[in-house]
Tab-separated table of C-alpha atoms in Angstrom:
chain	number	residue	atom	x	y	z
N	1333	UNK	CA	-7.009	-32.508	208.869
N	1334	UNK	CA	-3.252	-33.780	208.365
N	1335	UNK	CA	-2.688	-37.274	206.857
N	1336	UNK	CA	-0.017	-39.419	206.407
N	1337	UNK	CA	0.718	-40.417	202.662
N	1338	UNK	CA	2.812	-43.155	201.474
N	1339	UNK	CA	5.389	-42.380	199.475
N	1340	UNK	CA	6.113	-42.916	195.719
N	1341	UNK	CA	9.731	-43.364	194.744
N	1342	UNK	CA	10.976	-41.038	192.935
N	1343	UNK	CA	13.636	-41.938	190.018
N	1344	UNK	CA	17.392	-41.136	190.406
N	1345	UNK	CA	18.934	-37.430	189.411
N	1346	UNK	CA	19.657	-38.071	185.522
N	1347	UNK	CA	23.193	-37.421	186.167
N	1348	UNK	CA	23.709	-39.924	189.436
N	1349	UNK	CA	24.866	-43.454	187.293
N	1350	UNK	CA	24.980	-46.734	189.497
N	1351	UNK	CA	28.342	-48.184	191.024
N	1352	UNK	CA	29.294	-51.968	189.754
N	1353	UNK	CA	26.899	-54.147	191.612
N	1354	UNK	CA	29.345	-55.387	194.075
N	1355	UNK	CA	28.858	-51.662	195.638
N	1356	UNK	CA	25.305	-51.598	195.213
N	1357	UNK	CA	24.170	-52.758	198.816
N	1358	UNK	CA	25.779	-50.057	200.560
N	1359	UNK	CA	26.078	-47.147	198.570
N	1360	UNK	CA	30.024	-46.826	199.817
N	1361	UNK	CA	32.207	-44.894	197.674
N	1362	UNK	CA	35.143	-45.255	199.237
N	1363	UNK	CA	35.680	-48.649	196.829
N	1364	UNK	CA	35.984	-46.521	193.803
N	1365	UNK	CA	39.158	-45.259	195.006
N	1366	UNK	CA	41.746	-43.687	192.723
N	1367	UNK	CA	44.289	-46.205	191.758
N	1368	UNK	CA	47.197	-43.714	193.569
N	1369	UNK	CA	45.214	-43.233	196.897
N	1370	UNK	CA	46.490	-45.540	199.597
N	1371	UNK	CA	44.305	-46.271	202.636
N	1372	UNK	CA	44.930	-47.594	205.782
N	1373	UNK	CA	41.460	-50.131	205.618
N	1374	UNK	CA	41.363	-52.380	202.655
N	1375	UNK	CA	38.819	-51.272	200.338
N	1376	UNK	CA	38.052	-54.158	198.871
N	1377	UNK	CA	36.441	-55.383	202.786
N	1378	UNK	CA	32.305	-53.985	202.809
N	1379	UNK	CA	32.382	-51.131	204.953
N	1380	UNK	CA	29.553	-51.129	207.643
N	1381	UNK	CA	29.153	-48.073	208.210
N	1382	UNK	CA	25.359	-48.248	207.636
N	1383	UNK	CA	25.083	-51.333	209.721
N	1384	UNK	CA	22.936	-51.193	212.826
N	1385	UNK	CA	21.898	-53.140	215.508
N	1386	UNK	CA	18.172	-53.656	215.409
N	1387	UNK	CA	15.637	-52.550	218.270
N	1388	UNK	CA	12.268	-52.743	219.095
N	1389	UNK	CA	10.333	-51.151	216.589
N	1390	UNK	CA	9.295	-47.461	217.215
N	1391	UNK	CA	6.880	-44.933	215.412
N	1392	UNK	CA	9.461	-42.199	214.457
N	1393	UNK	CA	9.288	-38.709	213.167
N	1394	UNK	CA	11.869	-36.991	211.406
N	1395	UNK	CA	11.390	-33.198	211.507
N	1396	UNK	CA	13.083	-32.272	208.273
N	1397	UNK	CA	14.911	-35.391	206.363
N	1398	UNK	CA	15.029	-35.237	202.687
N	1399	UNK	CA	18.801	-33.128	202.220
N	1400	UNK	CA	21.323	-34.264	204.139
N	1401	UNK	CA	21.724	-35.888	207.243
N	1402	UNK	CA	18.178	-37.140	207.390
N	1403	UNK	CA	18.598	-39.185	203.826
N	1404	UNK	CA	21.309	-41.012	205.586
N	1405	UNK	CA	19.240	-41.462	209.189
N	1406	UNK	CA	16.032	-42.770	207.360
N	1407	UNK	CA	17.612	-45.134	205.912
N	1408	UNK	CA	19.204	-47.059	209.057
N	1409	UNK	CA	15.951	-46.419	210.570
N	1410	UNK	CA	14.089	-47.977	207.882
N	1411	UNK	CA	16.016	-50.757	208.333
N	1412	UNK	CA	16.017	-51.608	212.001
N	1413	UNK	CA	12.008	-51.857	210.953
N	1414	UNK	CA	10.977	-48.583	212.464
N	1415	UNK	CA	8.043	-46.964	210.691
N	1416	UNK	CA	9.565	-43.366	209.708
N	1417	UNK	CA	7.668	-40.371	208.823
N	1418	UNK	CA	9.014	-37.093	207.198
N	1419	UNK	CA	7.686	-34.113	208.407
N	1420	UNK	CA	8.348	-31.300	205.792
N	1421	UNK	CA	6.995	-28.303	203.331
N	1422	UNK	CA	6.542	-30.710	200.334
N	1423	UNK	CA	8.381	-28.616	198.020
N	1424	UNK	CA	11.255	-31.256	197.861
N	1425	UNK	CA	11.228	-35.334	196.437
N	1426	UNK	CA	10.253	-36.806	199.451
N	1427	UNK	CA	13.007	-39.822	198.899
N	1428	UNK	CA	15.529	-40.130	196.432
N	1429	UNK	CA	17.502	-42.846	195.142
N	1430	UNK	CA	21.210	-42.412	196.101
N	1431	UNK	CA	24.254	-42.845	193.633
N	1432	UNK	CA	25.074	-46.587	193.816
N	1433	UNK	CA	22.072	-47.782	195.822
N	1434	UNK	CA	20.162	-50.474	193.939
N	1435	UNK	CA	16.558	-49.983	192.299
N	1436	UNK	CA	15.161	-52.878	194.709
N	1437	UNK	CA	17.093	-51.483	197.680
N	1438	UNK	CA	15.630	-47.911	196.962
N	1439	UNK	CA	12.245	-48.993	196.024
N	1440	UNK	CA	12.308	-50.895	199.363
N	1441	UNK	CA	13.280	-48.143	201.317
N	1442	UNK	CA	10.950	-45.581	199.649
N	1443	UNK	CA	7.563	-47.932	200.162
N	1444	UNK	CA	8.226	-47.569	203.515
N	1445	UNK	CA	8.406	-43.830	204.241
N	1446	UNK	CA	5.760	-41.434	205.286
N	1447	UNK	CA	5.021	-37.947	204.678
N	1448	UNK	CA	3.190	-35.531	206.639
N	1449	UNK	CA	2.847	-32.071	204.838
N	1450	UNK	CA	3.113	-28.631	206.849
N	1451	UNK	CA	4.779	-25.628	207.684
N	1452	UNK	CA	6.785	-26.382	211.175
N	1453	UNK	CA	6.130	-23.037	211.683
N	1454	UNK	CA	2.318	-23.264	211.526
N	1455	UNK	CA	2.456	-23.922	215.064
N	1456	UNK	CA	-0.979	-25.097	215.184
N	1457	UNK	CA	-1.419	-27.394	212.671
N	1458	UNK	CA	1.875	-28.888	214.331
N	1459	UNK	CA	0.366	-29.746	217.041
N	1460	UNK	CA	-2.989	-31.002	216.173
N	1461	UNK	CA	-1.276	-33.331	213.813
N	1462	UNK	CA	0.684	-34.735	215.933
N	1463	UNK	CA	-1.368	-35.491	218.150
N	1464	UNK	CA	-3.348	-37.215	216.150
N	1465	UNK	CA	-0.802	-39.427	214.791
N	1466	UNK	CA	0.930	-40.079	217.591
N	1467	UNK	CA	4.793	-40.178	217.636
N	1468	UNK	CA	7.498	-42.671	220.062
N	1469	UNK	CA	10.396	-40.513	219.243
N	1470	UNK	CA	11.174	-37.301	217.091
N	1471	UNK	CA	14.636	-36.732	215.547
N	1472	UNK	CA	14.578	-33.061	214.988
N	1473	UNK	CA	16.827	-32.515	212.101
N	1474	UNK	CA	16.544	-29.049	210.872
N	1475	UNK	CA	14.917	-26.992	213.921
N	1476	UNK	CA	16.967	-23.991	214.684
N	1477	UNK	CA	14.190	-21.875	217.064
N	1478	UNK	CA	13.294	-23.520	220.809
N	1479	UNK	CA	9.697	-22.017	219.855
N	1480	UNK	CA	9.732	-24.220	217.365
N	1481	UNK	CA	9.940	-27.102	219.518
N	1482	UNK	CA	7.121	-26.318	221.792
N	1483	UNK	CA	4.121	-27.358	219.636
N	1484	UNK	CA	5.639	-30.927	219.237
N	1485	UNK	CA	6.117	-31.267	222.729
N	1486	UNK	CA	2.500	-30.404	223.466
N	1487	UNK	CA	1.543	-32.711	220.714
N	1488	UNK	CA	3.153	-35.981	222.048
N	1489	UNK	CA	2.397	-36.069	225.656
N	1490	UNK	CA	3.378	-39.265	225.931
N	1491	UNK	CA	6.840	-38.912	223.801
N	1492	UNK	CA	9.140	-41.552	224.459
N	1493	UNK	CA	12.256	-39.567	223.460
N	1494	UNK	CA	13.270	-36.249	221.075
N	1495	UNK	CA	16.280	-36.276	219.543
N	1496	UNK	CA	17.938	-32.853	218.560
N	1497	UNK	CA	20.445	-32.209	216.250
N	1498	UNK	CA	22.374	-28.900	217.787
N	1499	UNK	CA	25.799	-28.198	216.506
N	1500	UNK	CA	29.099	-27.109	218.214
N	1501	UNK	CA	29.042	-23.945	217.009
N	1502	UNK	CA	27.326	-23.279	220.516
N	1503	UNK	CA	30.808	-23.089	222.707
N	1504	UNK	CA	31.892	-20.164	223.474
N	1505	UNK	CA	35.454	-19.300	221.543
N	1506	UNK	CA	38.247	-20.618	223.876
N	1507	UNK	CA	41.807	-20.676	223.775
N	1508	UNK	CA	42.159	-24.517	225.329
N	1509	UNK	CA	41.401	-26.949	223.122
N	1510	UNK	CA	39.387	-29.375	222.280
N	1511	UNK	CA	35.807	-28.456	222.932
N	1512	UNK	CA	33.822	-30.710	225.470
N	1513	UNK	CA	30.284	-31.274	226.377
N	1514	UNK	CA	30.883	-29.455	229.500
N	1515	UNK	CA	32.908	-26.421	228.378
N	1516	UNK	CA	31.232	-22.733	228.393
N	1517	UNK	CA	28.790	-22.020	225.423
N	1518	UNK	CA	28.173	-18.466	223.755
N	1519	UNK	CA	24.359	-17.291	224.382
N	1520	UNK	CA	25.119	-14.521	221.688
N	1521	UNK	CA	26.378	-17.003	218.973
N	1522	UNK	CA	24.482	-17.452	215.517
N	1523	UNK	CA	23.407	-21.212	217.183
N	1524	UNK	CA	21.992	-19.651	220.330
N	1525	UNK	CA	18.462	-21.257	218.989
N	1526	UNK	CA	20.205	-24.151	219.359
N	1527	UNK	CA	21.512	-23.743	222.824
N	1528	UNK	CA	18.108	-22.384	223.937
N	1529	UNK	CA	16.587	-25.421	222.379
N	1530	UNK	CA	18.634	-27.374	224.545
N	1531	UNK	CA	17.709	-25.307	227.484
N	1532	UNK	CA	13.986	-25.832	226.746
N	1533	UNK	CA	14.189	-29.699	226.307
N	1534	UNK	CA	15.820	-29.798	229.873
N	1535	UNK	CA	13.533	-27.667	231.457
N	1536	UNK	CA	10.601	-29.711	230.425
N	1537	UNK	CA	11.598	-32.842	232.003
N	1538	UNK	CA	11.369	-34.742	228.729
N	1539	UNK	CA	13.717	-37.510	227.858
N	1540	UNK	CA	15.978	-35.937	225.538
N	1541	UNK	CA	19.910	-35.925	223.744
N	1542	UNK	CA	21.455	-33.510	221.411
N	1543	UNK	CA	23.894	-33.961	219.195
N	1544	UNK	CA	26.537	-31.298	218.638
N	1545	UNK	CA	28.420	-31.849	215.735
N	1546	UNK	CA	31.140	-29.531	214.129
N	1547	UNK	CA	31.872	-29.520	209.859
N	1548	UNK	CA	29.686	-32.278	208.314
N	1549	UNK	CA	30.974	-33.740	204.751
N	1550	UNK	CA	29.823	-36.501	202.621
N	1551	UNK	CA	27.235	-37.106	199.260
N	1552	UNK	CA	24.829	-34.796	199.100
N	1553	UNK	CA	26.071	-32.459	201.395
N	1554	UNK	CA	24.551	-28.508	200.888
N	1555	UNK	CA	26.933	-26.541	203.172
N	1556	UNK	CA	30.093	-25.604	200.561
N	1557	UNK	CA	32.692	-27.527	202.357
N	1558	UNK	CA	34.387	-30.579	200.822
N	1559	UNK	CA	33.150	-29.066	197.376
N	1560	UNK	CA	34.506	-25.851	197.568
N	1561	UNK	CA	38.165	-27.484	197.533
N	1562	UNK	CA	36.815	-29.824	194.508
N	1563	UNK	CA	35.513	-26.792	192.260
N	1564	UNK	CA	39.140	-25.178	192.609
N	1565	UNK	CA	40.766	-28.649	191.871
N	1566	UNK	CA	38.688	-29.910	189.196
N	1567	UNK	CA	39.788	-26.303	187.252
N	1568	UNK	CA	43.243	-26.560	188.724
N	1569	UNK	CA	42.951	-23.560	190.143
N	1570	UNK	CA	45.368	-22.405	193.509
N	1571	UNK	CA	43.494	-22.684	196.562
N	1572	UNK	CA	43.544	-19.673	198.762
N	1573	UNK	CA	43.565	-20.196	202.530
N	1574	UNK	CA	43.566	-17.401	205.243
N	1575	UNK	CA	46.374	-16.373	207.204
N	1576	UNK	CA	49.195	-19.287	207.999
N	1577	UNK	CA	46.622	-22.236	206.738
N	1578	UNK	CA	47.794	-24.124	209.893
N	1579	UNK	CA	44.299	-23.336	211.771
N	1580	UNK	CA	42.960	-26.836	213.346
N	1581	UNK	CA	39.499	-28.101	212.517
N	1582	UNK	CA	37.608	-31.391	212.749
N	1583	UNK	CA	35.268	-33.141	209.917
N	1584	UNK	CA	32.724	-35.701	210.832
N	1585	UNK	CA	31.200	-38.017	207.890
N	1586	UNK	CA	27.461	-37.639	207.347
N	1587	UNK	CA	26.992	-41.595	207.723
N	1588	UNK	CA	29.037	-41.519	210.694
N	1589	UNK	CA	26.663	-38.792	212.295
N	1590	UNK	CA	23.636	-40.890	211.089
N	1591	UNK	CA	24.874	-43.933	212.851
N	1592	UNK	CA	25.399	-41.853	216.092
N	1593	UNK	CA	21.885	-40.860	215.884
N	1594	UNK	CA	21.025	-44.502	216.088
N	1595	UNK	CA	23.089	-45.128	219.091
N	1596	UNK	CA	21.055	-43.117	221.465
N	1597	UNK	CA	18.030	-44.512	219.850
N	1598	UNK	CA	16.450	-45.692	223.294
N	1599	UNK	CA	19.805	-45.547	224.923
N	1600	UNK	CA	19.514	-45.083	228.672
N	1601	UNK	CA	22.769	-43.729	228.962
N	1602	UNK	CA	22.047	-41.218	226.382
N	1603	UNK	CA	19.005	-40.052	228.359
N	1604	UNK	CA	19.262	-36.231	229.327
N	1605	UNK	CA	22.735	-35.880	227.781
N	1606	UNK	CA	24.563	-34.024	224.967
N	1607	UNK	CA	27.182	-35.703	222.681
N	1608	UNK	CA	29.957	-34.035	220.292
N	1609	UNK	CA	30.318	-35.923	217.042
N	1610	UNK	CA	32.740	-35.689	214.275
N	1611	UNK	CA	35.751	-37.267	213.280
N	1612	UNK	CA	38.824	-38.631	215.667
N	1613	UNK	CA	41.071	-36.313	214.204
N	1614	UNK	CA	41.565	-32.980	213.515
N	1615	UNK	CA	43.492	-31.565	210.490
N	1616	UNK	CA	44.377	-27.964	209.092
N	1617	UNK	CA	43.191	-25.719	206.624
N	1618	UNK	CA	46.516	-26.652	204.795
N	1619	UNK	CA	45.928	-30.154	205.359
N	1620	UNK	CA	42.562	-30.718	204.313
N	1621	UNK	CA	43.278	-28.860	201.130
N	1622	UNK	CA	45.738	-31.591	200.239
N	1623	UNK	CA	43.842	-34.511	201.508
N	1624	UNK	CA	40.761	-33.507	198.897
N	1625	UNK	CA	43.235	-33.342	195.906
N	1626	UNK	CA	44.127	-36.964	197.359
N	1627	UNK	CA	41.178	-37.929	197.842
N	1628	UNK	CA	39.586	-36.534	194.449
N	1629	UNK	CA	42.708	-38.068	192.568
N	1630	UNK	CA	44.035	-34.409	191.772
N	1631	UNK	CA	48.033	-33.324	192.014
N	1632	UNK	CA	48.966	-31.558	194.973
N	1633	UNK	CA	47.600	-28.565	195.162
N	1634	UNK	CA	49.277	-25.123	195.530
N	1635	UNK	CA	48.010	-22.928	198.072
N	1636	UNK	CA	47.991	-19.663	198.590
N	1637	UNK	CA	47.829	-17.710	201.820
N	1638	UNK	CA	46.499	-14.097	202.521
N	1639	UNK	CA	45.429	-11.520	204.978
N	1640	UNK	CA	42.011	-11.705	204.983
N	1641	UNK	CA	42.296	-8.083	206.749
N	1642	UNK	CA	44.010	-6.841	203.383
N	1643	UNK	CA	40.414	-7.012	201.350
N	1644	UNK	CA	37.136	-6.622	201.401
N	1645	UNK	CA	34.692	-9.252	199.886
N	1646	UNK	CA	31.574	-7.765	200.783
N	1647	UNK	CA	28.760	-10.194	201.828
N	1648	UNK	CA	30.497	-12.756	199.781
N	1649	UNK	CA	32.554	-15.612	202.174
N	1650	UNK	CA	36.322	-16.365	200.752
N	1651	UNK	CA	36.751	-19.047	202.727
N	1652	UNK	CA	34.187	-22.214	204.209
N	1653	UNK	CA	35.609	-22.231	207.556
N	1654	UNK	CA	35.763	-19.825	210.546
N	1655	UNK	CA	39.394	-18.900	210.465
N	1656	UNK	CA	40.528	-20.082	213.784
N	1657	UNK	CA	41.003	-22.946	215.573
N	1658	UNK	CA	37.793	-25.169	215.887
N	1659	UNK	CA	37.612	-29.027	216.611
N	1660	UNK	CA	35.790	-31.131	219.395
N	1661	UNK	CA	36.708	-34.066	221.459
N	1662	UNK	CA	34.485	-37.419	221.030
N	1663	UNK	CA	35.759	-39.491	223.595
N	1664	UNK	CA	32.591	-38.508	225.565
N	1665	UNK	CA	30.392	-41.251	222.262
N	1666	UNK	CA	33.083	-43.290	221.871
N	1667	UNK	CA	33.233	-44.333	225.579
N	1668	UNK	CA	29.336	-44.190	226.298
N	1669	UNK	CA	27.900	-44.974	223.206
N	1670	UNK	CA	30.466	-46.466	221.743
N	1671	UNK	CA	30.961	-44.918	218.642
N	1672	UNK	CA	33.625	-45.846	216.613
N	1673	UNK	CA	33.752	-43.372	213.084
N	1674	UNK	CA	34.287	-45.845	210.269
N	1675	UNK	CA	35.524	-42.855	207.854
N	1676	UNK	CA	38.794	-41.439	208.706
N	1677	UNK	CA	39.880	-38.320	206.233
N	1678	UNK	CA	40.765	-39.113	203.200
N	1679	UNK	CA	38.477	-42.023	203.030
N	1680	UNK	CA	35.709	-40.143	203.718
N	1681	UNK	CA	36.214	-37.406	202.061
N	1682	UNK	CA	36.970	-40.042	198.821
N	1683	UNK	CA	33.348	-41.220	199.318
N	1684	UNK	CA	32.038	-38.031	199.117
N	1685	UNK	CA	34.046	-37.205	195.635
N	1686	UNK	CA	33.434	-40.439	194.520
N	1687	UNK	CA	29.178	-40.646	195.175
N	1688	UNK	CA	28.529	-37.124	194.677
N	1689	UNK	CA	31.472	-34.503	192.845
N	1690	UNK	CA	33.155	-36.738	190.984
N	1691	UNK	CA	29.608	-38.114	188.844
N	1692	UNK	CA	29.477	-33.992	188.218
N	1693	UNK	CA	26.685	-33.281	190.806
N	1694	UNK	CA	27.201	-30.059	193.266
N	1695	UNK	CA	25.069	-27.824	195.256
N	1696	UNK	CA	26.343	-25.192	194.075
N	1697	UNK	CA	28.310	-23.261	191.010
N	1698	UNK	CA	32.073	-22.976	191.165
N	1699	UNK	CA	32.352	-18.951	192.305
N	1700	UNK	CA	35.799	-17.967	192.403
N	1701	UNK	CA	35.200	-14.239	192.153
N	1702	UNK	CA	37.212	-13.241	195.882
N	1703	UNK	CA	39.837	-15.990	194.924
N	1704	UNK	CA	40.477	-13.710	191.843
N	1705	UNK	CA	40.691	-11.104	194.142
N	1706	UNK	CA	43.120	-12.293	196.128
N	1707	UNK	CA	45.477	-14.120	193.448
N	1708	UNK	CA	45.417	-10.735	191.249
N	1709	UNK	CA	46.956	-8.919	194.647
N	1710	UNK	CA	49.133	-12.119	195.502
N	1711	UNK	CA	50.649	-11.536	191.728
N	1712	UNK	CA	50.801	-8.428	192.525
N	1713	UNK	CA	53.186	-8.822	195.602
N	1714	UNK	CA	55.048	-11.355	193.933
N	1715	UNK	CA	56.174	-9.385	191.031
């Protein structure tokens, strides 16, 4: 029979070191910035980013939650004084203390989580669980299958509202740009679980939202984007960038996705409705290359274009972002929910070097076996 168990807080990665105390109540890295970077906000004003407005308490579950977005999520949930439970395998720290968050804010935080251990997939034991626990709402971080959703629906009868994190990968590839909420989707694209989780959550009459959003960055973040530009600058290596480098995409801080997950929190207006989040503007391949040298406090960097039709990498990806145009209009959350992103580019992406690459933490090892490729060819050329 499946238990809750009250989690024990678990100490700090040996490498994270805490910020000066004045940053310690809001783990915001954007006030370490280089002494060169020049933003539009003052950094010396708190940032609120992680400030919510409280509601009535709720029982919540968090499918997933302990590597990305969900760290972020917990913690405004935790405190708006909802009682949050993790759902997951086990096999990772249940909590974790985040680079400049205090030992009493963290030890706060972490008394207050729950953890229910078990396969998602076991589709059983999902359901009997459950049901025997009893759930108000469900943020469903990390489900990817509408199968998957099924035994938590028939768990929590009585569910008050389940909240799915989708992704915009679901619209189908268009020539007019941006991306809205209402424009055609792709039923053959690699997020069609996604879309048919979507479908499923509709057809069973439940109050639901999903949230699509495009490239997520910030601390902590597993998906090679902002730190795939870092690893090249911190070596001072060239940064290649496919074909003309001035493709359009869109970047939405992970805080700023966590706080739109709290604005639909028992939202009427969010009831039955699907909401693109990211950030307000959009920038280039080009362009984000330079704004993480600024924001990392790195020179300028040079980049280097190819053909990615000229080579062949294998099963190895040259490049973190589908080369073509990709970005999403939030006017859709900023008008119903009200969503205003805190972070814009450089900012954020300064919080994210500053709380996670810059203390020498990654996901992943520097690989720059295809940019070899490419810059041996490019001398090549050039010679």
């Amino acid at each position: 029979m499946a238990r809750l168990v009250a989690v024990q807080p678990q100490q700090r990665h040996p490498s994270f070191s805490l910020l000066p105390p004045s940053s310690l109540s809001d783990f915001n890295g954007t006030r370490l910035l280089h002494s060169q970077l020049q933003c539009k906000r003052r950094v010396s004003q708190p940032k609120v980013a992680l400030q919510v407005t409280a509601s009535s308490a709720k029982k919540i579950l968090i499918m997933g939650g302990t590597r990305f977005i969900g760290v972020f999520l917990s913690r405004l949930l935790v405190k708006e004084g909802h009682q949050v439970t993790l759902f997951t395998r086990g096999k990772a720290p249940i909590t974790q203390q985040l680079p400049g968050e205090s030992d009493k804010d963290y030890t706060d935080f972490a008394s207050k989580i729950l953890h229910l251990k078990g396969d998602r997939k076991d589709y059983e034991f999902v359901k009997s669980s459950l049901s025997a626990e009893g759930f108000d709402v469900v943020y469903d971080i990390n489900g990817r299958e509408a199968e998957e959703v099924v035994p938590i629906l028939e768990g929590l009868p009585k569910l008050e509202q389940y909240i799915y994190c989708s992704s915009a990968g679901v619209y189908l590839k268009s020539d007019q740009l941006p991306h809205f909420e209402t424009d055609a989707v792709d039923p053959k694209s690699r997020h069609k679980g996604k879309l048919e989780t979507e479908s499923l959550l509709e057809s069973k009459g439940v109050n639901w939202t999903s949230i699509r959003p495009v490239y997520i960055y910030g601390p902590l973040n597993y998906n090679p984007v902002e730190e795939w530009f870092f690893h090249r600058l911190k070596a001072g290596r060239p940064i290649p960038v496919p074909n003309s480098g001035i493709q359009i995409t869109q970047l939405g801080h992970v805080k700023d996705l966590a706080t739109a997950f709290i604005k639909v929190l028992g939202n009427e207006k969010a009831s039955k409705e699907v909401f693109n989040i990211s950030g307000e503007k959009y920038v280039t391949f080009d362009g984000l290359a330079k704004a993480c040298a600024k924001a990392g406090g790195f020179p300028e960097p040079e980049i280097v274009h190819y053909n990615p039709k000229e080579f062949d990498f294998g099963k190895k990806k040259a490049f973190p972002f589908r080369d073509q145009h990709f970005f999403a209009s939030v006017d859709k959350a900023k008008s119903v929910l009200g969503l205003k992103p805190e972070f814009d580019l450089v900012e954020g992406l300064a919080d994210s070097y500053n709380l996670d690459f810059g203390r020498g933490t990654f996901r992943k090892e520097a690989d720059f076996s295809t940019d070899d490729i490419i810059l041996g060819k490019s001398l090549v050329l050039q010679s």
